[in-house]
Amino acid sequence: MEVVTAEVVTQRVVLFDFDGVLIHGDAFYLFVRERYKRAPWRVLLAVLCSPLLLLQLPLSRRLPLRTLVRIALLGMGEKRYQAAANAFAAILVQRSRQFCRDGLQALRRHQVAGDRVIVVTGCEHALVSGILQQLGLVDLEVLASQLRRGWLGMRPQWHNVGRRKVEKLAQHGLTAWQVAYGDSMYDAPMLKLAAEAVLVNGTPTLCKKIEKALGRAVTRVEWF
């Protein structure tokens, strides 16, 4: 009797950062800037809060940024925020030069190859998901920063950067992956656990820092 053995093929897991890898710049920063642009009263409120921002700055650079984000989201509930994020995503994708053509092509190639592609980003979940959908990128898993509803509007809940990306992936059931694409030292923890770490548009200095943090060489790519 002939015994037929089936070769088990394991699906590769491939991680992509978003800001700086698939898009030039910071998508959530662009969204927040648009919120201020559309409502001058938010700018005025930020100016009135400037003494508080100056007091926060020596303690942490993140504190004044969080305050500015809260002002940008003031008065917005979940539904209103979702609508605003979707509307901005539709506008943003019209700016073709804003996006990294090579990065998007690489992501699509991984999808065609049957890889499990996950976007792991510090960008906010609703916003990055809306942008990816507008770009026609479907069947993607997205692990991103999250907001929560507060008394005065939406506010940051989980900032998915640095080691928090690894924590989020662990919650997602992943502790190692085949390929990871990143563009900054914030991605070092995620890159370290990849069989192949890819640094996107990194300077020689950044590359040396990343390789020192990882204890091994990385693949460097120049994407436009």
PDB file of C-alpha atoms in Angstrom:
ATOM      1  CA  MET A   1       0.000   0.000   0.000  1.00  0.00           C
ATOM      2  CA  GLU A   2       1.435   3.351  -1.040  1.00  0.00           C
ATOM      3  CA  VAL A   3       1.656   5.962   1.699  1.00  0.00           C
ATOM      4  CA  VAL A   4       1.231   9.527   0.536  1.00  0.00           C
ATOM      5  CA  THR A   5       2.817  12.146   2.770  1.00  0.00           C
ATOM      6  CA  ALA A   6       1.717  15.756   2.546  1.00  0.00           C
ATOM      7  CA  GLU A   7       4.253  18.469   3.036  1.00  0.00           C
ATOM      8  CA  VAL A   8       3.033  21.007   5.568  1.00  0.00           C
ATOM      9  CA  VAL A   9       3.589  24.549   4.379  1.00  0.00           C
ATOM     10  CA  THR A  10       3.676  27.138   7.121  1.00  0.00           C
ATOM     11  CA  GLN A  11       2.312  30.543   6.185  1.00  0.00           C
ATOM     12  CA  ARG A  12       4.908  33.262   6.630  1.00  0.00           C
ATOM     13  CA  VAL A  13       4.078  36.171   8.913  1.00  0.00           C
ATOM     14  CA  VAL A  14       5.181  39.555   7.556  1.00  0.00           C
ATOM     15  CA  LEU A  15       4.931  42.792   9.540  1.00  0.00           C
ATOM     16  CA  PHE A  16       4.806  46.307   8.134  1.00  0.00           C
ATOM     17  CA  ASP A  17       5.087  49.547  10.052  1.00  0.00           C
ATOM     18  CA  PHE A  18       2.885  52.245   8.483  1.00  0.00           C
ATOM     19  CA  ASP A  19       4.272  55.752   9.013  1.00  0.00           C
ATOM     20  CA  GLY A  20       7.562  56.086   7.164  1.00  0.00           C
ATOM     21  CA  VAL A  21       7.161  52.684   5.488  1.00  0.00           C
ATOM     22  CA  LEU A  22       3.876  52.754   3.584  1.00  0.00           C
ATOM     23  CA  ILE A  23       3.282  56.503   3.841  1.00  0.00           C
ATOM     24  CA  HIS A  24       5.665  59.436   3.904  1.00  0.00           C
ATOM     25  CA  GLY A  25       5.240  61.244   7.208  1.00  0.00           C
ATOM     26  CA  ASP A  26       2.875  60.682  10.127  1.00  0.00           C
ATOM     27  CA  ALA A  27      -0.754  60.067   9.148  1.00  0.00           C
ATOM     28  CA  PHE A  28      -2.261  60.881  12.545  1.00  0.00           C
ATOM     29  CA  TYR A  29      -0.246  64.116  12.734  1.00  0.00           C
ATOM     30  CA  LEU A  30      -1.709  65.069   9.344  1.00  0.00           C
ATOM     31  CA  PHE A  31      -5.198  64.285  10.642  1.00  0.00           C
ATOM     32  CA  VAL A  32      -4.690  66.372  13.789  1.00  0.00           C
ATOM     33  CA  ARG A  33      -3.296  69.258  11.722  1.00  0.00           C
ATOM     34  CA  GLU A  34      -6.423  69.106   9.568  1.00  0.00           C
ATOM     35  CA  ARG A  35      -8.615  69.268  12.683  1.00  0.00           C
ATOM     36  CA  TYR A  36      -6.874  72.481  13.761  1.00  0.00           C
ATOM     37  CA  LYS A  37      -7.066  73.876  10.236  1.00  0.00           C
ATOM     38  CA  ARG A  38     -10.817  73.304  10.031  1.00  0.00           C
ATOM     39  CA  ALA A  39     -11.560  74.764  13.484  1.00  0.00           C
ATOM     40  CA  PRO A  40      -9.569  77.927  14.342  1.00  0.00           C
ATOM     41  CA  TRP A  41     -11.074  77.885  17.835  1.00  0.00           C
ATOM     42  CA  ARG A  42      -8.940  74.803  18.556  1.00  0.00           C
ATOM     43  CA  VAL A  43      -5.850  76.830  17.669  1.00  0.00           C
ATOM     44  CA  LEU A  44      -6.974  79.564  20.052  1.00  0.00           C
ATOM     45  CA  LEU A  45      -7.558  77.028  22.812  1.00  0.00           C
ATOM     46  CA  ALA A  46      -4.093  75.551  22.233  1.00  0.00           C
ATOM     47  CA  VAL A  47      -2.587  79.036  22.523  1.00  0.00           C
ATOM     48  CA  LEU A  48      -4.476  79.618  25.781  1.00  0.00           C
ATOM     49  CA  CYS A  49      -3.098  76.288  27.041  1.00  0.00           C
ATOM     50  CA  SER A  50       0.474  77.185  26.100  1.00  0.00           C
ATOM     51  CA  PRO A  51       1.538  77.879  29.741  1.00  0.00           C
ATOM     52  CA  LEU A  52       0.429  74.334  30.625  1.00  0.00           C
ATOM     53  CA  LEU A  53       2.238  72.924  27.593  1.00  0.00           C
ATOM     54  CA  LEU A  54       5.449  74.690  28.626  1.00  0.00           C
ATOM     55  CA  LEU A  55       5.148  73.264  32.136  1.00  0.00           C
ATOM     56  CA  GLN A  56       4.642  69.757  30.736  1.00  0.00           C
ATOM     57  CA  LEU A  57       7.547  69.899  28.297  1.00  0.00           C
ATOM     58  CA  PRO A  58      10.419  69.489  30.838  1.00  0.00           C
ATOM     59  CA  LEU A  59       8.638  66.475  32.336  1.00  0.00           C
ATOM     60  CA  SER A  60       7.944  64.669  29.065  1.00  0.00           C
ATOM     61  CA  ARG A  61       7.714  65.539  25.393  1.00  0.00           C
ATOM     62  CA  ARG A  62       4.701  63.266  25.146  1.00  0.00           C
ATOM     63  CA  LEU A  63       2.579  65.172  27.666  1.00  0.00           C
ATOM     64  CA  PRO A  64       2.160  68.367  25.618  1.00  0.00           C
ATOM     65  CA  LEU A  65       1.587  66.290  22.478  1.00  0.00           C
ATOM     66  CA  ARG A  66      -1.177  64.347  24.231  1.00  0.00           C
ATOM     67  CA  THR A  67      -2.743  67.642  25.321  1.00  0.00           C
ATOM     68  CA  LEU A  68      -2.680  68.962  21.751  1.00  0.00           C
ATOM     69  CA  VAL A  69      -4.268  65.724  20.529  1.00  0.00           C
ATOM     70  CA  ARG A  70      -7.014  66.004  23.134  1.00  0.00           C
ATOM     71  CA  ILE A  71      -7.751  69.558  21.999  1.00  0.00           C
ATOM     72  CA  ALA A  72      -7.917  68.335  18.382  1.00  0.00           C
ATOM     73  CA  LEU A  73     -10.436  65.653  19.421  1.00  0.00           C
ATOM     74  CA  LEU A  74     -12.406  67.814  21.838  1.00  0.00           C
ATOM     75  CA  GLY A  75     -16.156  67.317  21.514  1.00  0.00           C
ATOM     76  CA  MET A  76     -15.836  64.223  19.315  1.00  0.00           C
ATOM     77  CA  GLY A  77     -17.592  60.999  20.265  1.00  0.00           C
ATOM     78  CA  GLU A  78     -16.822  57.615  18.729  1.00  0.00           C
ATOM     79  CA  LYS A  79     -19.202  57.920  15.756  1.00  0.00           C
ATOM     80  CA  ARG A  80     -18.142  61.456  14.948  1.00  0.00           C
ATOM     81  CA  TYR A  81     -14.486  60.540  15.187  1.00  0.00           C
ATOM     82  CA  GLN A  82     -14.963  57.489  12.955  1.00  0.00           C
ATOM     83  CA  ALA A  83     -16.712  59.639  10.350  1.00  0.00           C
ATOM     84  CA  ALA A  84     -13.975  62.281  10.494  1.00  0.00           C
ATOM     85  CA  ALA A  85     -11.226  59.647  10.205  1.00  0.00           C
ATOM     86  CA  ASN A  86     -12.921  58.025   7.206  1.00  0.00           C
ATOM     87  CA  ALA A  87     -13.458  61.386   5.517  1.00  0.00           C
ATOM     88  CA  PHE A  88      -9.818  62.354   6.019  1.00  0.00           C
ATOM     89  CA  ALA A  89      -8.661  58.947   4.747  1.00  0.00           C
ATOM     90  CA  ALA A  90     -10.614  59.539   1.528  1.00  0.00           C
ATOM     91  CA  ILE A  91      -8.932  62.933   1.102  1.00  0.00           C
ATOM     92  CA  LEU A  92      -5.455  61.678   1.964  1.00  0.00           C
ATOM     93  CA  VAL A  93      -5.388  58.865  -0.582  1.00  0.00           C
ATOM     94  CA  GLN A  94      -5.895  61.442  -3.325  1.00  0.00           C
ATOM     95  CA  ARG A  95      -2.392  62.708  -2.550  1.00  0.00           C
ATOM     96  CA  SER A  96      -0.538  59.987  -4.414  1.00  0.00           C
ATOM     97  CA  ARG A  97       2.894  61.409  -3.585  1.00  0.00           C
ATOM     98  CA  GLN A  98       2.096  61.076   0.115  1.00  0.00           C
ATOM     99  CA  PHE A  99       2.395  57.301  -0.145  1.00  0.00           C
ATOM    100  CA  CYS A 100       5.428  55.078  -0.560  1.00  0.00           C
ATOM    101  CA  ARG A 101       4.871  53.360  -3.909  1.00  0.00           C
ATOM    102  CA  ASP A 102       7.618  50.806  -3.336  1.00  0.00           C
ATOM    103  CA  GLY A 103       6.308  49.929   0.105  1.00  0.00           C
ATOM    104  CA  LEU A 104       2.760  49.392  -1.141  1.00  0.00           C
ATOM    105  CA  GLN A 105       4.053  47.222  -3.982  1.00  0.00           C
ATOM    106  CA  ALA A 106       6.106  45.133  -1.546  1.00  0.00           C
ATOM    107  CA  LEU A 107       3.053  44.627   0.663  1.00  0.00           C
ATOM    108  CA  ARG A 108       0.961  43.506  -2.301  1.00  0.00           C
ATOM    109  CA  ARG A 109       3.682  41.080  -3.386  1.00  0.00           C
ATOM    110  CA  HIS A 110       3.619  39.478   0.043  1.00  0.00           C
ATOM    111  CA  GLN A 111      -0.156  39.155  -0.186  1.00  0.00           C
ATOM    112  CA  VAL A 112       0.077  37.527  -3.629  1.00  0.00           C
ATOM    113  CA  ALA A 113       2.689  35.118  -2.236  1.00  0.00           C
ATOM    114  CA  GLY A 114       0.163  33.997   0.367  1.00  0.00           C
ATOM    115  CA  ASP A 115       1.933  35.546   3.361  1.00  0.00           C
ATOM    116  CA  ARG A 116       0.023  36.638   6.436  1.00  0.00           C
ATOM    117  CA  VAL A 117       0.516  40.405   6.334  1.00  0.00           C
ATOM    118  CA  ILE A 118      -0.001  42.504   9.469  1.00  0.00           C
ATOM    119  CA  VAL A 119       0.316  46.281   9.690  1.00  0.00           C
ATOM    120  CA  VAL A 120       1.718  47.127  13.120  1.00  0.00           C
ATOM    121  CA  THR A 121       1.685  50.861  13.674  1.00  0.00           C
ATOM    122  CA  GLY A 122       1.608  53.753  16.094  1.00  0.00           C
ATOM    123  CA  CYS A 123      -1.078  55.377  13.942  1.00  0.00           C
ATOM    124  CA  GLU A 124      -4.631  55.281  15.324  1.00  0.00           C
ATOM    125  CA  HIS A 125      -6.630  52.186  14.361  1.00  0.00           C
ATOM    126  CA  ALA A 126      -9.692  53.734  12.714  1.00  0.00           C
ATOM    127  CA  LEU A 127      -7.585  56.158  10.705  1.00  0.00           C
ATOM    128  CA  VAL A 128      -5.004  53.678   9.416  1.00  0.00           C
ATOM    129  CA  SER A 129      -7.711  51.101   8.671  1.00  0.00           C
ATOM    130  CA  GLY A 130      -9.655  53.689   6.680  1.00  0.00           C
ATOM    131  CA  ILE A 131      -6.569  54.672   4.702  1.00  0.00           C
ATOM    132  CA  LEU A 132      -5.695  51.060   3.875  1.00  0.00           C
ATOM    133  CA  GLN A 133      -9.261  50.371   2.749  1.00  0.00           C
ATOM    134  CA  GLN A 134      -9.245  53.475   0.560  1.00  0.00           C
ATOM    135  CA  LEU A 135      -6.017  52.196  -1.013  1.00  0.00           C
ATOM    136  CA  GLY A 136      -7.762  48.937  -1.846  1.00  0.00           C
ATOM    137  CA  LEU A 137      -5.653  46.908   0.585  1.00  0.00           C
ATOM    138  CA  VAL A 138      -7.959  44.254   1.971  1.00  0.00           C
ATOM    139  CA  ASP A 139      -7.447  41.060   3.973  1.00  0.00           C
ATOM    140  CA  LEU A 140      -4.980  42.858   6.228  1.00  0.00           C
ATOM    141  CA  GLU A 141      -4.690  42.567   9.976  1.00  0.00           C
ATOM    142  CA  VAL A 142      -4.088  45.902  11.694  1.00  0.00           C
ATOM    143  CA  LEU A 143      -2.579  46.347  15.150  1.00  0.00           C
ATOM    144  CA  ALA A 144      -2.560  50.037  15.949  1.00  0.00           C
ATOM    145  CA  SER A 145      -2.903  52.736  18.581  1.00  0.00           C
ATOM    146  CA  GLN A 146      -6.338  53.171  20.095  1.00  0.00           C
ATOM    147  CA  LEU A 147      -8.484  55.975  21.444  1.00  0.00           C
ATOM    148  CA  ARG A 148     -11.192  55.820  24.065  1.00  0.00           C
ATOM    149  CA  ARG A 149     -14.187  57.973  24.777  1.00  0.00           C
ATOM    150  CA  GLY A 150     -13.757  60.561  27.529  1.00  0.00           C
ATOM    151  CA  TRP A 151     -16.000  63.192  29.076  1.00  0.00           C
ATOM    152  CA  LEU A 152     -14.824  65.895  26.690  1.00  0.00           C
ATOM    153  CA  GLY A 153     -14.081  63.808  23.620  1.00  0.00           C
ATOM    154  CA  MET A 154     -11.896  61.008  22.366  1.00  0.00           C
ATOM    155  CA  ARG A 155      -8.554  60.591  24.089  1.00  0.00           C
ATOM    156  CA  PRO A 156      -5.496  58.318  23.738  1.00  0.00           C
ATOM    157  CA  GLN A 157      -5.793  54.876  25.310  1.00  0.00           C
ATOM    158  CA  TRP A 158      -2.983  52.763  23.829  1.00  0.00           C
ATOM    159  CA  HIS A 159       0.020  54.173  21.957  1.00  0.00           C
ATOM    160  CA  ASN A 160       1.309  51.281  19.889  1.00  0.00           C
ATOM    161  CA  VAL A 161       5.012  52.120  19.638  1.00  0.00           C
ATOM    162  CA  GLY A 162       8.314  50.522  20.647  1.00  0.00           C
ATOM    163  CA  ARG A 163       7.974  47.497  22.912  1.00  0.00           C
ATOM    164  CA  ARG A 164       4.221  47.950  22.936  1.00  0.00           C
ATOM    165  CA  LYS A 165       4.142  46.651  19.370  1.00  0.00           C
ATOM    166  CA  VAL A 166       5.673  43.398  20.580  1.00  0.00           C
ATOM    167  CA  GLU A 167       3.203  43.283  23.472  1.00  0.00           C
ATOM    168  CA  LYS A 168       0.298  43.801  21.081  1.00  0.00           C
ATOM    169  CA  LEU A 169       1.582  41.065  18.795  1.00  0.00           C
ATOM    170  CA  ALA A 170       1.890  38.702  21.776  1.00  0.00           C
ATOM    171  CA  GLN A 171      -1.740  39.437  22.666  1.00  0.00           C
ATOM    172  CA  HIS A 172      -2.484  38.555  19.048  1.00  0.00           C
ATOM    173  CA  GLY A 173      -0.788  35.177  19.564  1.00  0.00           C
ATOM    174  CA  LEU A 174       2.505  35.986  17.835  1.00  0.00           C
ATOM    175  CA  THR A 175       5.962  35.936  19.391  1.00  0.00           C
ATOM    176  CA  ALA A 176       8.114  35.602  16.263  1.00  0.00           C
ATOM    177  CA  TRP A 177       7.740  36.390  12.555  1.00  0.00           C
ATOM    178  CA  GLN A 178       9.595  35.852   9.315  1.00  0.00           C
ATOM    179  CA  VAL A 179       9.919  39.425   8.007  1.00  0.00           C
ATOM    180  CA  ALA A 180       9.447  42.863   9.557  1.00  0.00           C
ATOM    181  CA  TYR A 181       9.709  46.270   7.877  1.00  0.00           C
ATOM    182  CA  GLY A 182      10.457  49.337  10.001  1.00  0.00           C
ATOM    183  CA  ASP A 183      12.010  52.770   9.657  1.00  0.00           C
ATOM    184  CA  SER A 184      13.117  53.920  13.127  1.00  0.00           C
ATOM    185  CA  MET A 185      14.576  52.904  16.487  1.00  0.00           C
ATOM    186  CA  TYR A 186      11.004  52.626  17.744  1.00  0.00           C
ATOM    187  CA  ASP A 187      10.703  49.544  15.538  1.00  0.00           C
ATOM    188  CA  ALA A 188      13.818  47.852  16.964  1.00  0.00           C
ATOM    189  CA  PRO A 189      11.895  45.537  19.365  1.00  0.00           C
ATOM    190  CA  MET A 190       9.696  44.345  16.493  1.00  0.00           C
ATOM    191  CA  LEU A 191      12.632  43.959  14.106  1.00  0.00           C
ATOM    192  CA  LYS A 192      14.647  42.003  16.657  1.00  0.00           C
ATOM    193  CA  LEU A 193      12.192  39.108  16.676  1.00  0.00           C
ATOM    194  CA  ALA A 194      12.078  38.839  12.882  1.00  0.00           C
ATOM    195  CA  ALA A 195      14.035  36.244  10.929  1.00  0.00           C
ATOM    196  CA  GLU A 196      14.670  39.046   8.424  1.00  0.00           C
ATOM    197  CA  ALA A 197      14.690  42.646   9.608  1.00  0.00           C
ATOM    198  CA  VAL A 198      14.276  45.268   6.888  1.00  0.00           C
ATOM    199  CA  LEU A 199      15.131  48.929   7.506  1.00  0.00           C
ATOM    200  CA  VAL A 200      13.330  51.303   5.155  1.00  0.00           C
ATOM    201  CA  ASN A 201      15.077  54.522   4.056  1.00  0.00           C
ATOM    202  CA  GLY A 202      17.402  54.411   7.042  1.00  0.00           C
ATOM    203  CA  THR A 203      20.505  56.573   7.237  1.00  0.00           C
ATOM    204  CA  PRO A 204      23.871  54.847   7.787  1.00  0.00           C
ATOM    205  CA  THR A 205      23.863  56.165  11.371  1.00  0.00           C
ATOM    206  CA  LEU A 206      20.391  54.782  12.059  1.00  0.00           C
ATOM    207  CA  CYS A 207      21.345  51.483  10.457  1.00  0.00           C
ATOM    208  CA  LYS A 208      24.329  51.132  12.812  1.00  0.00           C
ATOM    209  CA  LYS A 209      22.129  51.892  15.824  1.00  0.00           C
ATOM    210  CA  ILE A 210      19.521  49.366  14.723  1.00  0.00           C
ATOM    211  CA  GLU A 211      22.131  46.673  14.072  1.00  0.00           C
ATOM    212  CA  LYS A 212      23.700  47.322  17.470  1.00  0.00           C
ATOM    213  CA  ALA A 213      20.304  46.986  19.141  1.00  0.00           C
ATOM    214  CA  LEU A 214      19.531  43.791  17.216  1.00  0.00           C
ATOM    215  CA  GLY A 215      23.008  42.303  17.482  1.00  0.00           C
ATOM    216  CA  ARG A 216      23.023  41.398  13.790  1.00  0.00           C
ATOM    217  CA  ALA A 217      22.839  42.851  10.303  1.00  0.00           C
ATOM    218  CA  VAL A 218      19.655  44.178   8.755  1.00  0.00           C
ATOM    219  CA  THR A 219      18.500  44.448   5.161  1.00  0.00           C
ATOM    220  CA  ARG A 220      18.420  48.051   3.942  1.00  0.00           C
ATOM    221  CA  VAL A 221      16.031  49.241   1.244  1.00  0.00           C
ATOM    222  CA  GLU A 222      15.471  52.645  -0.345  1.00  0.00           C
ATOM    223  CA  TRP A 223      11.793  53.104  -1.100  1.00  0.00           C
ATOM    224  CA  PHE A 224      10.064  55.975  -2.857  1.00  0.00           C
TER     225      PHE A 224
END
